[in-house]
Coordinates of C-alpha atoms and ligand atoms in Angstrom, one line a residue:
X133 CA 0.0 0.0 0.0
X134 CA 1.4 3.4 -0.8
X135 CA 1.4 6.3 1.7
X136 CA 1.2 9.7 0.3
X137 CA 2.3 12.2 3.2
X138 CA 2.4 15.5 2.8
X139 CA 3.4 18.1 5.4
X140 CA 5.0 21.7 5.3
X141 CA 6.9 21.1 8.9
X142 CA 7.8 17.6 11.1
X143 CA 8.1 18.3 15.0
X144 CA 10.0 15.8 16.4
X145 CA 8.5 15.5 20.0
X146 CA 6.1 16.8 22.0
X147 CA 7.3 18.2 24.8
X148 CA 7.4 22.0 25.4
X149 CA 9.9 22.9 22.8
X150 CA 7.8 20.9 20.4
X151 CA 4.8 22.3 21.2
X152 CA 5.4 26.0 21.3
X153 CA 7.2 25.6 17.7
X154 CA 4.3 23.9 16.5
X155 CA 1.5 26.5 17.7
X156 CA 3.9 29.2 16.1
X157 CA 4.2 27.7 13.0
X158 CA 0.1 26.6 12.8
X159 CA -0.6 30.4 13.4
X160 CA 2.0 32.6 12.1
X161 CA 4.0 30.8 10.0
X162 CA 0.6 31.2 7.4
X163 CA 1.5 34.9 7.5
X164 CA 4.4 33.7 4.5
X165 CA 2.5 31.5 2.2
X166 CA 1.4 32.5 -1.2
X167 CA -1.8 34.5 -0.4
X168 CA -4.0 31.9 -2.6
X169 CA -2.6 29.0 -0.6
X170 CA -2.7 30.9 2.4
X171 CA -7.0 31.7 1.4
X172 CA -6.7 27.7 1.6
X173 CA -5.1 26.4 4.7
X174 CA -2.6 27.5 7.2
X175 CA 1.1 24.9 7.2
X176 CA 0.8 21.7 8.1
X177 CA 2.4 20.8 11.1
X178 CA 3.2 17.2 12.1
X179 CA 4.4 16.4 15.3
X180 CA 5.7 13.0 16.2
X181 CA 6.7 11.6 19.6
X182 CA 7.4 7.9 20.5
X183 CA 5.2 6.7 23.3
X184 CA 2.4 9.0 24.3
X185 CA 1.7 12.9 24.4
X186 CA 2.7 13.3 27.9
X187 CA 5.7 11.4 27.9
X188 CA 8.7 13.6 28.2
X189 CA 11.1 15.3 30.5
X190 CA 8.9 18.5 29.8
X191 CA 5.9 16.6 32.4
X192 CA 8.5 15.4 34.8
X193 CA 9.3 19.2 35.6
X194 CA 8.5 19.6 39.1
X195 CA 10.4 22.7 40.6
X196 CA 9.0 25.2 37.7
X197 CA 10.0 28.2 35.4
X198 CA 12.5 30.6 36.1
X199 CA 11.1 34.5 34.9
X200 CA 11.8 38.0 35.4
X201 CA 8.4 39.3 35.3
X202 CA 9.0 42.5 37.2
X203 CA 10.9 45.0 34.9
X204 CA 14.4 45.5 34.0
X205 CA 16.2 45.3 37.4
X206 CA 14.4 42.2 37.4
X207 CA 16.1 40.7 33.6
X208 CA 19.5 41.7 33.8
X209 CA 19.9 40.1 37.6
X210 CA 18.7 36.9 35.9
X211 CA 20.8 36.9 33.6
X212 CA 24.0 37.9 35.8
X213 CA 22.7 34.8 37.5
X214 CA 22.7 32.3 34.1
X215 CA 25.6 33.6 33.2
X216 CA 27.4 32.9 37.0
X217 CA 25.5 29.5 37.2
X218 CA 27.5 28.6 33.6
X219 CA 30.8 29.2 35.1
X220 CA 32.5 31.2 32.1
X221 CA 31.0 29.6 29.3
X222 CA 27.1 30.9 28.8
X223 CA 26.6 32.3 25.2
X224 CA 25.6 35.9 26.3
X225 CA 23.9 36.7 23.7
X226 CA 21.2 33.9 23.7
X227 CA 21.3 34.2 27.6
X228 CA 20.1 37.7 26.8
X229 CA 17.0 36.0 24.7
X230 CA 16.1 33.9 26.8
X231 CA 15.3 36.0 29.9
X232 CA 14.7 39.3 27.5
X233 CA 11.9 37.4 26.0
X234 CA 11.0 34.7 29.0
X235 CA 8.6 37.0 30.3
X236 CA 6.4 38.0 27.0
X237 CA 6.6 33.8 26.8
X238 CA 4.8 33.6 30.1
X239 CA 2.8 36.3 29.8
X240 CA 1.5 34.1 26.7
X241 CA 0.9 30.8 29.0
X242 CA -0.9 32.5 30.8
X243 CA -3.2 34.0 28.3
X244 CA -3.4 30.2 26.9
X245 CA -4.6 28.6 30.7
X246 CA -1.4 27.3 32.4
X247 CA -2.7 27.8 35.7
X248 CA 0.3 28.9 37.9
X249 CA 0.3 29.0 41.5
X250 CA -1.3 31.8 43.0
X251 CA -1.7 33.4 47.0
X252 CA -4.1 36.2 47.1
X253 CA -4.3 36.2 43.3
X254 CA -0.8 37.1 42.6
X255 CA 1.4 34.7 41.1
X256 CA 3.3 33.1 43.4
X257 CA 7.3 32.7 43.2
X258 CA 10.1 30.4 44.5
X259 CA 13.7 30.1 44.7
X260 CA 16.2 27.5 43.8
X261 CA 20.1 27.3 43.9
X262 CA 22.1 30.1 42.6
X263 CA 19.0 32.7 41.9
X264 CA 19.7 35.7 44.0
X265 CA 16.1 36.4 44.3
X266 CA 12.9 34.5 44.2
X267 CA 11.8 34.2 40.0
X268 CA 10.1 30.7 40.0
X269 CA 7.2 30.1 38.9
X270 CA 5.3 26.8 40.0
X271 CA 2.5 24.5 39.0
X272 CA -0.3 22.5 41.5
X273 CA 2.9 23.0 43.9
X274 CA 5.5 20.1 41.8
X275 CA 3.8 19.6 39.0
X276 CA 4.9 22.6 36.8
X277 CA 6.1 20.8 33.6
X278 CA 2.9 18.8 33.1
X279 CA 0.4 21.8 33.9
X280 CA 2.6 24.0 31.0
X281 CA 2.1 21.0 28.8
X282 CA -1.2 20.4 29.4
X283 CA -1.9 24.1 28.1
X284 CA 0.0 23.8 25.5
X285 CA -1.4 20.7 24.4
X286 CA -4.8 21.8 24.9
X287 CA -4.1 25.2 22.8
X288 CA -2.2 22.9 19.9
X289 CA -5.5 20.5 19.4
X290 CA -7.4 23.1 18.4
X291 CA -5.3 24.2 15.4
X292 CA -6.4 21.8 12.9
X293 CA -3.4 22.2 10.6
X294 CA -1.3 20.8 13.9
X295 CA -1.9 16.6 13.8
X296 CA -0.2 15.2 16.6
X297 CA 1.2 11.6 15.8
X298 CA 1.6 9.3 19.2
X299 CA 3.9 6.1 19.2
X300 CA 5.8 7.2 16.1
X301 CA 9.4 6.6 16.4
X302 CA 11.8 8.8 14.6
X303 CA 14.8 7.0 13.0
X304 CA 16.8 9.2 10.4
X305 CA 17.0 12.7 9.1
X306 CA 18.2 13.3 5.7
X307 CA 18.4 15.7 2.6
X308 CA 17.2 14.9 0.0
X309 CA 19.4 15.8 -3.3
X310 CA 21.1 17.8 -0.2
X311 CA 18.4 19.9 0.0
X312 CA 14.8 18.7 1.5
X313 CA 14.3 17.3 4.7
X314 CA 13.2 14.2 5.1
X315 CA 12.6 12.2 7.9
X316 CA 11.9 8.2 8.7
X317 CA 9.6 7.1 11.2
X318 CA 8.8 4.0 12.3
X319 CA 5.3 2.9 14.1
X320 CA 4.6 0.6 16.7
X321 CA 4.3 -2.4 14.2
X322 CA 7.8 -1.5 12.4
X323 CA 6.3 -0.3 9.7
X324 CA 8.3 2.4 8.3
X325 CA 8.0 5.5 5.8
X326 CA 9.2 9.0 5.1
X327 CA 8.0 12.3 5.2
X328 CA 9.3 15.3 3.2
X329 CA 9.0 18.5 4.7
X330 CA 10.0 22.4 4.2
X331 CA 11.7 21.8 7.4
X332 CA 12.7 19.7 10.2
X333 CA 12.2 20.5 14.1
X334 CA 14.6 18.5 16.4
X335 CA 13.0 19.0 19.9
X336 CA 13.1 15.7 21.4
X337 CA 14.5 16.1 24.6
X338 CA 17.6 14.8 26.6
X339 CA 19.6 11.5 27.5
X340 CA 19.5 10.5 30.8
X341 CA 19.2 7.0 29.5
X342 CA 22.8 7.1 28.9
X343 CA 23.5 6.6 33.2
X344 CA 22.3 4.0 35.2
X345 CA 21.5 6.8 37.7
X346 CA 18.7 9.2 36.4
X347 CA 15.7 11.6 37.1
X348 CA 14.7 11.0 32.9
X349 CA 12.2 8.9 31.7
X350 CA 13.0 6.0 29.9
X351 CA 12.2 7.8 26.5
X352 CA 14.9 10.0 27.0
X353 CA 17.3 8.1 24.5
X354 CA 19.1 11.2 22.7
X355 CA 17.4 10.5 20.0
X356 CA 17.7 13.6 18.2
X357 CA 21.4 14.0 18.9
X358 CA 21.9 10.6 17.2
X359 CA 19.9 11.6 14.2
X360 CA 21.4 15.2 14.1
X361 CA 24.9 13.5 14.3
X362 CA 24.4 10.8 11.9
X363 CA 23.3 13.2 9.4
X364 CA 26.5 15.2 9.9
X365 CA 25.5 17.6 12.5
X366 CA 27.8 19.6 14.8
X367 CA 27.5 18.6 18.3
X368 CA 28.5 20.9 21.0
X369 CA 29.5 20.8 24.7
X370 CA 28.4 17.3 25.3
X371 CA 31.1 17.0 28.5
X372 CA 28.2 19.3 30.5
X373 CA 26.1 16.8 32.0
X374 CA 24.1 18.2 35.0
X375 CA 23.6 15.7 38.1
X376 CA 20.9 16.8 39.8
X377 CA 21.8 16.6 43.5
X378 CA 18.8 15.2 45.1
X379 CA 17.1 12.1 43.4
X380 CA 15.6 9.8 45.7
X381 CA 18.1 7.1 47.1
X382 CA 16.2 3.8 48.3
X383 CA 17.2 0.8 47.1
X384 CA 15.6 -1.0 44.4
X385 CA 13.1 2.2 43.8
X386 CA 13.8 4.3 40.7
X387 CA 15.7 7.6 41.2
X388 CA 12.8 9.9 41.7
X389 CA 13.6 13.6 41.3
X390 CA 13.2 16.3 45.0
X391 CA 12.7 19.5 43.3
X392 CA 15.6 22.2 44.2
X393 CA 12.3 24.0 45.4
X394 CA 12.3 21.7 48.9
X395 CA 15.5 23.4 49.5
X396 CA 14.4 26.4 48.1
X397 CA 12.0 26.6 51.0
X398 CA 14.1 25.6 53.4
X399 CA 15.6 22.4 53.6
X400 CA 19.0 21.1 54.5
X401 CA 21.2 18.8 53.6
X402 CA 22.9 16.5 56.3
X403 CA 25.6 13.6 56.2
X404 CA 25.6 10.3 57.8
X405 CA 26.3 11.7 60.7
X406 CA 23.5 14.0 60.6
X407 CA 25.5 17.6 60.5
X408 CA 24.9 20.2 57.7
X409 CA 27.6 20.3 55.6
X410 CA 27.4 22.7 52.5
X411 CA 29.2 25.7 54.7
X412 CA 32.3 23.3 53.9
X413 CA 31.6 24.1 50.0
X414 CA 29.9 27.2 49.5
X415 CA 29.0 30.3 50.7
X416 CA 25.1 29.8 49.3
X417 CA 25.4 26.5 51.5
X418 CA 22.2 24.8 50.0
X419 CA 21.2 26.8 47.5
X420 CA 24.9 27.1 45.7
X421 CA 24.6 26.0 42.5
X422 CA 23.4 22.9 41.1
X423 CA 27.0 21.1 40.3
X424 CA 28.8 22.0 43.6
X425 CA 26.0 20.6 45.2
X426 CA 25.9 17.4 44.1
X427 CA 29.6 16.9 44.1
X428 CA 29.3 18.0 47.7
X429 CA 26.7 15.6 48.3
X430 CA 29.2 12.5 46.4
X431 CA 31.7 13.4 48.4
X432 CA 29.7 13.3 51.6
X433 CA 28.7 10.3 50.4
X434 CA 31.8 8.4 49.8
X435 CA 33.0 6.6 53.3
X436 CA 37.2 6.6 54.0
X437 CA 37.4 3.5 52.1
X438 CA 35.3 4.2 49.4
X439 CA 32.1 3.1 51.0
X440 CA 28.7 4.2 50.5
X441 CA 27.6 6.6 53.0
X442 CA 23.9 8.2 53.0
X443 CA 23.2 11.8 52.9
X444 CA 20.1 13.3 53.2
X445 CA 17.5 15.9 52.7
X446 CA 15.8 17.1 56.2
X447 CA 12.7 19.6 56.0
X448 CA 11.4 18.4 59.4
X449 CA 12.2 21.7 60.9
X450 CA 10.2 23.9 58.0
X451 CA 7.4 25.4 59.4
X452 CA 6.5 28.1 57.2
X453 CA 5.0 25.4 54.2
X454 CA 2.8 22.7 54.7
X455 CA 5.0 20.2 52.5
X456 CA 2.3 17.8 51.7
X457 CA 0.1 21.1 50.1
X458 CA 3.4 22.5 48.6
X459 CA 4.9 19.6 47.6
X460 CA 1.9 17.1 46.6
X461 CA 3.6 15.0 44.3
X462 CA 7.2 14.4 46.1
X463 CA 5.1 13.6 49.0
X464 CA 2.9 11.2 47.6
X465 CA 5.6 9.7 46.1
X466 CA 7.4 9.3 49.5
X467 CA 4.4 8.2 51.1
X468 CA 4.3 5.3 49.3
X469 CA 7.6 4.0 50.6
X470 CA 6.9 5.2 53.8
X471 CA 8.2 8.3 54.1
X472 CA 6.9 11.8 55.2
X473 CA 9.0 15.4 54.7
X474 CA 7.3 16.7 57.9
X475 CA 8.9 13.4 59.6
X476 CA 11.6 11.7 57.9
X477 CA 14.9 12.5 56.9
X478 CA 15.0 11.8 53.3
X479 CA 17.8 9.6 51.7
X480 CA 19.1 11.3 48.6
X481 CA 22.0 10.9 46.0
X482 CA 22.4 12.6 42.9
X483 CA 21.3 11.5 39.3
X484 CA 22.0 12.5 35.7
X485 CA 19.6 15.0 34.8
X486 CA 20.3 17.5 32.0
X487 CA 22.4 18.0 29.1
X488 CA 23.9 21.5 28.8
X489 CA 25.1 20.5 25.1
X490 CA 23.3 19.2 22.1
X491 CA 23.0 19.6 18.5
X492 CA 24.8 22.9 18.2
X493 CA 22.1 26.2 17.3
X494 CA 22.4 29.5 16.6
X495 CA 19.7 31.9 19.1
X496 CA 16.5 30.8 15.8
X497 CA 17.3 27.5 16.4
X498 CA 19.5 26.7 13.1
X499 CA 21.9 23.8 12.9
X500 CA 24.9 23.7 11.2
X501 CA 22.7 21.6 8.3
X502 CA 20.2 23.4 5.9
X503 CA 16.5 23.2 7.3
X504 CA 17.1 20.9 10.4
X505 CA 16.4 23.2 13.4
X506 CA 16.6 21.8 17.5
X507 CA 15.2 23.7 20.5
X508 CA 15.1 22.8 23.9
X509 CA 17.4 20.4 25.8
X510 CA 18.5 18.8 22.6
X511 CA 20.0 21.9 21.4
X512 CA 23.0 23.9 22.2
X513 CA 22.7 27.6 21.9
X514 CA 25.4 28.0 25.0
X515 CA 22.8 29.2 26.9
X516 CA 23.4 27.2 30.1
X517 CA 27.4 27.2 29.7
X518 CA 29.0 25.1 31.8
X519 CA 25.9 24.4 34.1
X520 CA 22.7 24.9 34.1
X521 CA 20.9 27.3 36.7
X522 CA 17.7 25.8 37.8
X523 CA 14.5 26.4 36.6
X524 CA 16.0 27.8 33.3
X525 CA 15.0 24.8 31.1
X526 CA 11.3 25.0 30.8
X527 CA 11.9 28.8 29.8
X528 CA 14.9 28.1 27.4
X529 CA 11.9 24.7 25.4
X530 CA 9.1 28.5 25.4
X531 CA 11.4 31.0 24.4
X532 CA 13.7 28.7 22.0
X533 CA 11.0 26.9 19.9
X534 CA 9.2 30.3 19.7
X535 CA 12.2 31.8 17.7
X536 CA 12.6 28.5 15.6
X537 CA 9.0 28.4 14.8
X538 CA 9.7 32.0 13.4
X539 CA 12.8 31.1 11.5
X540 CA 11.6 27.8 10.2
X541 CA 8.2 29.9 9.0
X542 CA 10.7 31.4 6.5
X543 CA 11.7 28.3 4.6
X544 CA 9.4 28.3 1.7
X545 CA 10.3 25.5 -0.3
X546 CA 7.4 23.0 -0.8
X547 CA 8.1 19.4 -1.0
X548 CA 7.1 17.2 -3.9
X549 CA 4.0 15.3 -3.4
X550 CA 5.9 11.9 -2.9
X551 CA 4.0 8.7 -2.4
X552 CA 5.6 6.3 -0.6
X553 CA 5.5 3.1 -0.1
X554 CA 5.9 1.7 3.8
X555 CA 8.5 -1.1 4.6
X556 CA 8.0 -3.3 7.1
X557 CA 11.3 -4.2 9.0
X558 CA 12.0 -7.5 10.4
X559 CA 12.0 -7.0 14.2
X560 CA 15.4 -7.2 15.5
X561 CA 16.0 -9.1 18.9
X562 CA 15.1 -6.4 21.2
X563 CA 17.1 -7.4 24.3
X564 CA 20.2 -5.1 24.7
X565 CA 19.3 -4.9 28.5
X566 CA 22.9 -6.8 29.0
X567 CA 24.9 -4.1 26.7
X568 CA 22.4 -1.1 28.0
X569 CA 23.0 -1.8 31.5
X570 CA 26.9 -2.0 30.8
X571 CA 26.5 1.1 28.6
X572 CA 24.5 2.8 31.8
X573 CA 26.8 1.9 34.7
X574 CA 30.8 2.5 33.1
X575 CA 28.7 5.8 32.1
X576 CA 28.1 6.2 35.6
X577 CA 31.2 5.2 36.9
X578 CA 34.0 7.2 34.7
X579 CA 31.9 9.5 32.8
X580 CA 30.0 10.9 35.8
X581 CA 30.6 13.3 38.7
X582 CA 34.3 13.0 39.0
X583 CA 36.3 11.7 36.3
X584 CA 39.7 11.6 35.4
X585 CA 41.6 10.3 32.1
X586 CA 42.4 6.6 33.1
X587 CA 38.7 6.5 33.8
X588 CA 37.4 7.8 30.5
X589 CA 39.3 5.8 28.5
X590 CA 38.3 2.6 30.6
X591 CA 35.0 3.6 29.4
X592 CA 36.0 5.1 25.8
X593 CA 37.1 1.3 25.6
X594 CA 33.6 -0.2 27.1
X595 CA 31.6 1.6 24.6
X596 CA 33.8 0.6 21.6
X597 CA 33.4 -3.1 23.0
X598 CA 29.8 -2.9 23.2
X599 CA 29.8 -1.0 19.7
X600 CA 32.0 -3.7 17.7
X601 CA 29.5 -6.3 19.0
X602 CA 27.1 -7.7 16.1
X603 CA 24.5 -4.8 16.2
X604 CA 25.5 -2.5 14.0
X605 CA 23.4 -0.3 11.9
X606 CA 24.0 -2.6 9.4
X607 CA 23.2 -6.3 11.1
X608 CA 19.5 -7.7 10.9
X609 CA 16.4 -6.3 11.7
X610 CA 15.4 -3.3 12.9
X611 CA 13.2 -2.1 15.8
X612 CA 12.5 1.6 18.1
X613 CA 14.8 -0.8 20.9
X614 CA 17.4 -0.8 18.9
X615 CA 17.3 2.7 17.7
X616 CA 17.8 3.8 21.3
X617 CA 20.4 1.9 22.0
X618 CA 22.7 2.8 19.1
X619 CA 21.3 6.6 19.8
X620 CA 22.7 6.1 22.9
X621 CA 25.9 4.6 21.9
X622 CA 26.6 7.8 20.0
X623 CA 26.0 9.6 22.9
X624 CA 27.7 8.0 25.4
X625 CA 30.7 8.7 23.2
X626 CA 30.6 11.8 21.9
X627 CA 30.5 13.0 26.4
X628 CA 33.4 10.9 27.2
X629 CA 35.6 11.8 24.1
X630 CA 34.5 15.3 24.7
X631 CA 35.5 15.1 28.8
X632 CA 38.4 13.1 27.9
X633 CA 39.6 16.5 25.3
X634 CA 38.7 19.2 28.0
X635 CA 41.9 19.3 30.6
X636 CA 40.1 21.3 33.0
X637 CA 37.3 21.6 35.4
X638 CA 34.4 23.5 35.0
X639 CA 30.6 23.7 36.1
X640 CA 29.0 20.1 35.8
X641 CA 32.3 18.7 34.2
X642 CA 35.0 17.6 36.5
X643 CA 38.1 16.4 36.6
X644 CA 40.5 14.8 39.3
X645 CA 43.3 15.4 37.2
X646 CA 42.5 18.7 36.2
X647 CA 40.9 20.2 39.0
X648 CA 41.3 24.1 37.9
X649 CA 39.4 26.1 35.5
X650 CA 41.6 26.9 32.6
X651 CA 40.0 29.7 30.5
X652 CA 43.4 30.4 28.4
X653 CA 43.2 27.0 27.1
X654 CA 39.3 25.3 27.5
X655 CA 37.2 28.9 28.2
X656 CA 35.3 27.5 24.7
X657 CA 32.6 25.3 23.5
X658 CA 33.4 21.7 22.4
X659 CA 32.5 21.1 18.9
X660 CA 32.4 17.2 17.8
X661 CA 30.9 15.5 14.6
X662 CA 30.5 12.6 12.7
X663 CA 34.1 11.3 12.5
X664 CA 35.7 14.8 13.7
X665 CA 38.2 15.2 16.2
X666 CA 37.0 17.4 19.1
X667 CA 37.9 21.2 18.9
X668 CA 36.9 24.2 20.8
X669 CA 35.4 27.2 19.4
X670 CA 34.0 30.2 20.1
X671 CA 30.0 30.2 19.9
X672 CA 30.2 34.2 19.4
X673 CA 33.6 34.6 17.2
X674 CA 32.7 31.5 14.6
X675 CA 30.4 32.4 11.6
X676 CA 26.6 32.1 11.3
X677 CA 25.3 28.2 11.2
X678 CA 23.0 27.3 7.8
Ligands
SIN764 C1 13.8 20.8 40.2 O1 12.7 20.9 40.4 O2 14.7 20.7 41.0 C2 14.2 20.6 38.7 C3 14.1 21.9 38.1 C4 15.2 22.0 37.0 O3 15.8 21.0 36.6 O4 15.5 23.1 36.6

């Protein structure tokens, strides 16, 4: 059976870089058709995501959205803080964007539904680590991420030139004659078929996947790093992965995320032998940013002969909150293993929870190839440098797929009507849990909080082992398992060849051996692609991207 698709732009996921992009493009991006085409129909907008709607990192969000919604004053202190968070390395100018044009962002969720959290009818606001004043917006208390996407998906189903394909798996991106877009996708019953498309939005989240130790979702495969890379993409700064310093830490339960906001209300942070200890390691104590904290926290953690010591989160002397109103969904969450805020101290370790780099961008979203755009956590604009100041992600997905929806509005070019026929791929064994789990845990081990060369290349030389194995893009079969696990592959190596390449330390990335900052030498962005060695350039010196 042939397949004709036709679309004027492909979304590739659905979380709130996906979805902002896609509501700009239904309703503005008509403003640059031909007028009779325009009398017709808005673009088509197809937006594809691999298991359901509201999977992605976008509804795990709990903490909220960092904005300066009171004036001036209230911008430029945000972004002195994003740029101090991203210890020497934040792209100014698209930390500028982001909180320049946060607010309007807001302002336009708001107008759309997202129902923020309010006391007396003004909107309420938080703090997290390394904010010097309170800017965050929240959500049903820890459930800010799912509220903004249930807006956004609300406001996206009622434009009917947005169709929003569930359980769609996205495989390759290509050009065709080197010039249109194309995509693969694969369904649930491996069937597979292209679609053409004026252009291509990569907004498909992060890779947490790659650790044995994470806050992400399973979905969170790098997918669109893969793709982007496979296709010849530059990929930047892929040695910056945040750990967030508070995932839950019980044994045999998954590594559920304690929002920054517990300790932005208050809570501390005690070792095994129940003292406070972040007046050792910062002057902000708790609320110092995100990466001393959780190396603080592994330290702390790490018994005089290397054993496992537990740290924890203690909020039994807040009184101002009630945690279970504040806090609804940590505390149900702990309640089910027993545990209560008001009561317990709370075992916590940290857990792989953000990449800083990505599929490098200019501030509209362009890659280095011709009509493949990325926004959100699989893009790197430099906006977060070396580390990531809390709350800033939900804002960077809004404000980032906003200006990509704009750009990508400009690429005129229609597709051919193409009809297609499907494929159906033989299923490949699915089981890589062996050579995932291995993947996950030398990850963990030498690519994680601390690292050091002999390390690295103990786990350069795991992932070429696991990569020679018989599954190669080329072997039998095919299935959405086994695209995540070779997207992960790629991933995996692209952070430890670019944290073996930078001799220094610096925000999430550090390194025994190279324990200083070195901005003479590394105070640049790591650039790797397909077959490249890894250099360092200068986001705001190097030339415009396609
Ligand atoms: C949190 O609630 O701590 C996570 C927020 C973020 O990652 O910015």
């Amino acid at each position: 059976m042939a397949v004709a698709e036709e679309t004027d732009f492909v979304i590739v996921g659905a979380g709130i870089a996906g979805l902002r992009a896609a509501i700009g493009l239904a309703a503005d991006g008509a403003r640059v058709l031909h007028p009779s085409e325009q009398a017709r129909r808005g673009p088509r907008v197809l937006v594809v995501t691999k298991e359901a709607l509201d999977e992605s990192n976008t509804y795990y969000a709990q903490g909220g959205i960092a904005v300066a919604m009171s004036g001036e004053e209230d911008v430029a202190l945000h972004l002195d803080d994003t740029v101090n968070a991203g210890d020497g390395l934040v792209n100014r100018e698209a930390a500028r964007v982001l909180v320049e044009e946060g607010p309007l962002r807001v302002e336009e969720l708001l107008r759309w539904g997202t129902d923020f959290d309010r006391e007396a009818g003004k909107l309420m606001l938080t703090r997290e680590g390394a904010h010097s004043r309170n800017r965050i917006l929240h959500a049903h208390g820890d459930a800010t991420g799912a509220e903004i996407g249930r807006s956004l998906l609300r406001h996206a189903r009622a434009m009917p030139n947005i169709t929003l394909r569930e359980w769609t798996t996205t495989c390759e991106f290509s050009l065709r004659d080197g010039v249109l877009p194309r995509v693969g996708l694969l369904t649930l019953d491996n069937l597979g078929y292209n679609v053409d498309a004026r252009a291509v939005l990569l907004a498909s989240g992060g890779a947490g996947q790659v650790y044995s130790d994470t806050t992400n979702p399973a979905v969170a495969t790098g997918d669109g790093i893969a793709m982007a890379w496979r296709a010849g993409a530059e990929i930047a700064d892929m040695e910056f992965y945040q750990f967030h310093p508070t995932a839950l830490s019980l044994p045999g339960v998954q590594r559920f995320l304690l929002s920054e906001a517990l300790r932005g209300e208050g809570a501390y942070l005690r070792n095994a032998r129940e003292e406070r200890f972040m007046e050792r390691y910062h002057p902000l104590l708790e609320l110092a940013p995100r990466d001393v904290v959780a190396r603080a926290i592994t330290r702390e953690g790490m018994g005089p002969g290397g054993e496992a010591l537990p740290v924890y989160l203690d909020m039994r002397h807040v009184t101002k909150i009630d945690p279970a109103t504040r806090f609804p969904g940590i505390s149900k969450f702990l309640a089910e293993h027993g545990l209560a805020l008001r009561r317990d101290l709370i075992p916590v370790r940290p857990a792989a929870h953000y990449l800083m780099g990505g599929v490098r961008t200019d501030v509209h979203g362009r890659t280095s190839l011709p009509r493949l755009y990325a926004a959100g956590e699989v893009a790197c604009t430099g906006v977060h440098g070396a580390n990531r100041l809390a709350s800033n992600s939900l804002l960077e997905g809004l404000v980032f797929g906003a200006r990509a929806a704009e750009a990508m509005a400009g690429e005129t070019q229609t597709p051919h009507r193409n009809q297609i026929e499907p494929w159906t791929f033989e299923r490949s064994p699915d089981d890589f849990s062996e050579a995932l789990n291995t993947l996950q845990r030398v990850m963990w081990n030498y690519a994680g909080l601390l690292r050091d060369a002999e390390g690295l290349r103990l786990c350069h030389d795991a992932l070429e082992k696991i990569s020679s194995h018989k599954w190669g893009w080329t072997g039998e079969g095919y299935s959405r398992a086994r695209i995540e696990f070779q997207n992960l592959l790629i991933v995996a190596d692209e952070v430890v060849r670019s944290a073996l390449a930078r001799h220094e330390s610096r925000g999430a990335h550090y390194r025994n051996d190279f324990p200083k900052r070195d901005d003479a030498r590394f105070g640049r962005h790591s650039l790797v692609s397909k077959g490249k060695e890894v250099t360092f350039v200068d986001f705001q010196r190097t030339e415009a991207l396609a």
